[in-house]
Coordinates of C-alpha atoms in Angstrom, one line a residue:
P1 CA 90.6 95.3 127.4
H2 CA 92.1 94.7 123.9
L3 CA 90.4 97.7 122.3
K4 CA 91.7 99.9 125.2
E5 CA 95.3 98.4 124.2
L6 CA 94.9 99.2 120.5
K7 CA 93.7 102.7 121.2
E8 CA 96.8 103.3 123.4
D9 CA 99.3 101.8 120.8
F10 CA 97.6 104.2 118.3
K11 CA 97.1 107.2 120.4
H12 CA 99.4 109.5 118.6
T13 CA 97.8 108.8 115.1
D14 CA 94.5 109.6 113.7
L15 CA 92.9 106.5 114.5
V16 CA 89.2 106.6 115.0
V17 CA 87.2 104.0 116.7
L18 CA 83.4 104.0 115.8
A19 CA 81.2 101.6 117.6
V20 CA 77.6 101.1 116.2
S21 CA 75.0 99.6 118.3
V22 CA 72.2 97.5 116.6
D23 CA 70.3 97.1 120.0
V24 CA 66.6 97.8 119.6
P25 CA 65.4 101.1 120.9
K26 CA 63.8 99.8 123.9
D27 CA 67.4 98.6 124.9
E28 CA 69.1 102.0 124.3
Q29 CA 69.5 102.9 128.0
K30 CA 71.2 99.5 128.8
W31 CA 73.6 100.1 125.9
R32 CA 74.5 103.6 127.2
D33 CA 75.1 102.2 130.8
M34 CA 77.2 99.5 129.4
I35 CA 79.5 102.1 127.6
V36 CA 80.0 103.9 130.8
E37 CA 80.3 100.8 133.0
K38 CA 82.9 99.3 130.5
E39 CA 84.6 102.5 129.8
I40 CA 84.4 101.8 126.1
E41 CA 86.3 104.9 124.3
A42 CA 85.0 105.3 121.0
V43 CA 82.7 107.3 118.8
H44 CA 79.4 105.9 119.6
M45 CA 76.3 105.5 117.3
F46 CA 73.0 104.0 118.0
A47 CA 71.5 102.6 114.8
G48 CA 68.1 101.5 116.6
G49 CA 68.2 97.9 115.4
W50 CA 69.0 96.0 112.2
T51 CA 68.5 99.2 110.1
E52 CA 70.1 100.5 106.9
I53 CA 73.6 100.3 108.2
T54 CA 73.4 96.6 108.6
K55 CA 71.9 96.0 105.2
Y56 CA 74.3 98.3 103.5
Y57 CA 77.4 96.6 105.0
N58 CA 75.6 93.2 104.9
I59 CA 76.2 92.8 108.7
T60 CA 74.4 89.4 109.8
G61 CA 76.1 89.0 113.0
I62 CA 77.8 90.9 115.8
P63 CA 80.3 92.0 116.8
R64 CA 81.6 92.9 113.4
F65 CA 85.0 94.7 113.0
M66 CA 85.6 96.7 109.7
L67 CA 88.5 98.8 109.0
F68 CA 88.2 102.0 106.8
D69 CA 90.8 104.2 105.4
R70 CA 91.1 108.1 105.8
E71 CA 88.9 108.4 102.8
G72 CA 86.2 106.2 104.3
K73 CA 87.0 103.3 101.7
I74 CA 86.7 99.8 103.1
V75 CA 90.3 98.3 104.0
S76 CA 88.5 95.1 105.5
A77 CA 85.0 94.4 105.9
D78 CA 85.6 91.4 108.2
A79 CA 88.7 92.8 110.0
P80 CA 90.2 90.7 112.7
R81 CA 89.2 91.3 116.3
P82 CA 91.1 93.7 118.6
S83 CA 92.7 90.7 120.4
D84 CA 94.2 89.4 117.2
P85 CA 97.8 90.9 116.5
N86 CA 96.9 90.9 112.7
L87 CA 94.6 93.7 113.4
K88 CA 97.4 96.1 114.6
I89 CA 99.4 95.1 111.4
L90 CA 96.5 95.9 109.2
I91 CA 95.9 99.4 111.0
E92 CA 99.7 100.1 110.8
R93 CA 99.8 99.5 106.8
T94 CA 96.6 101.4 106.5
L95 CA 98.0 104.5 108.4
Q96 CA 101.3 104.4 106.3
K97 CA 99.2 104.9 103.1

């Protein structure tokens, strides 16, 4: 629910939420079903397990929240969760640049 709120707060901006699943391939349909069931509005990517993306960004646990600027540069490799008001502040500052 906090992610939905956040998306609503920034609906008139160019904020993009990208959700990357590291579920293993045998669980892909469960993941797809969960997206529909929970109505998670985001750009979704299925990485197919702990693949290169997790190594590249040194992801050792989930969920992991990261914030990138418009140029794709990392603003925060360990951003606050959507329930944390500090994330909204961080996004606002990033969008102002």
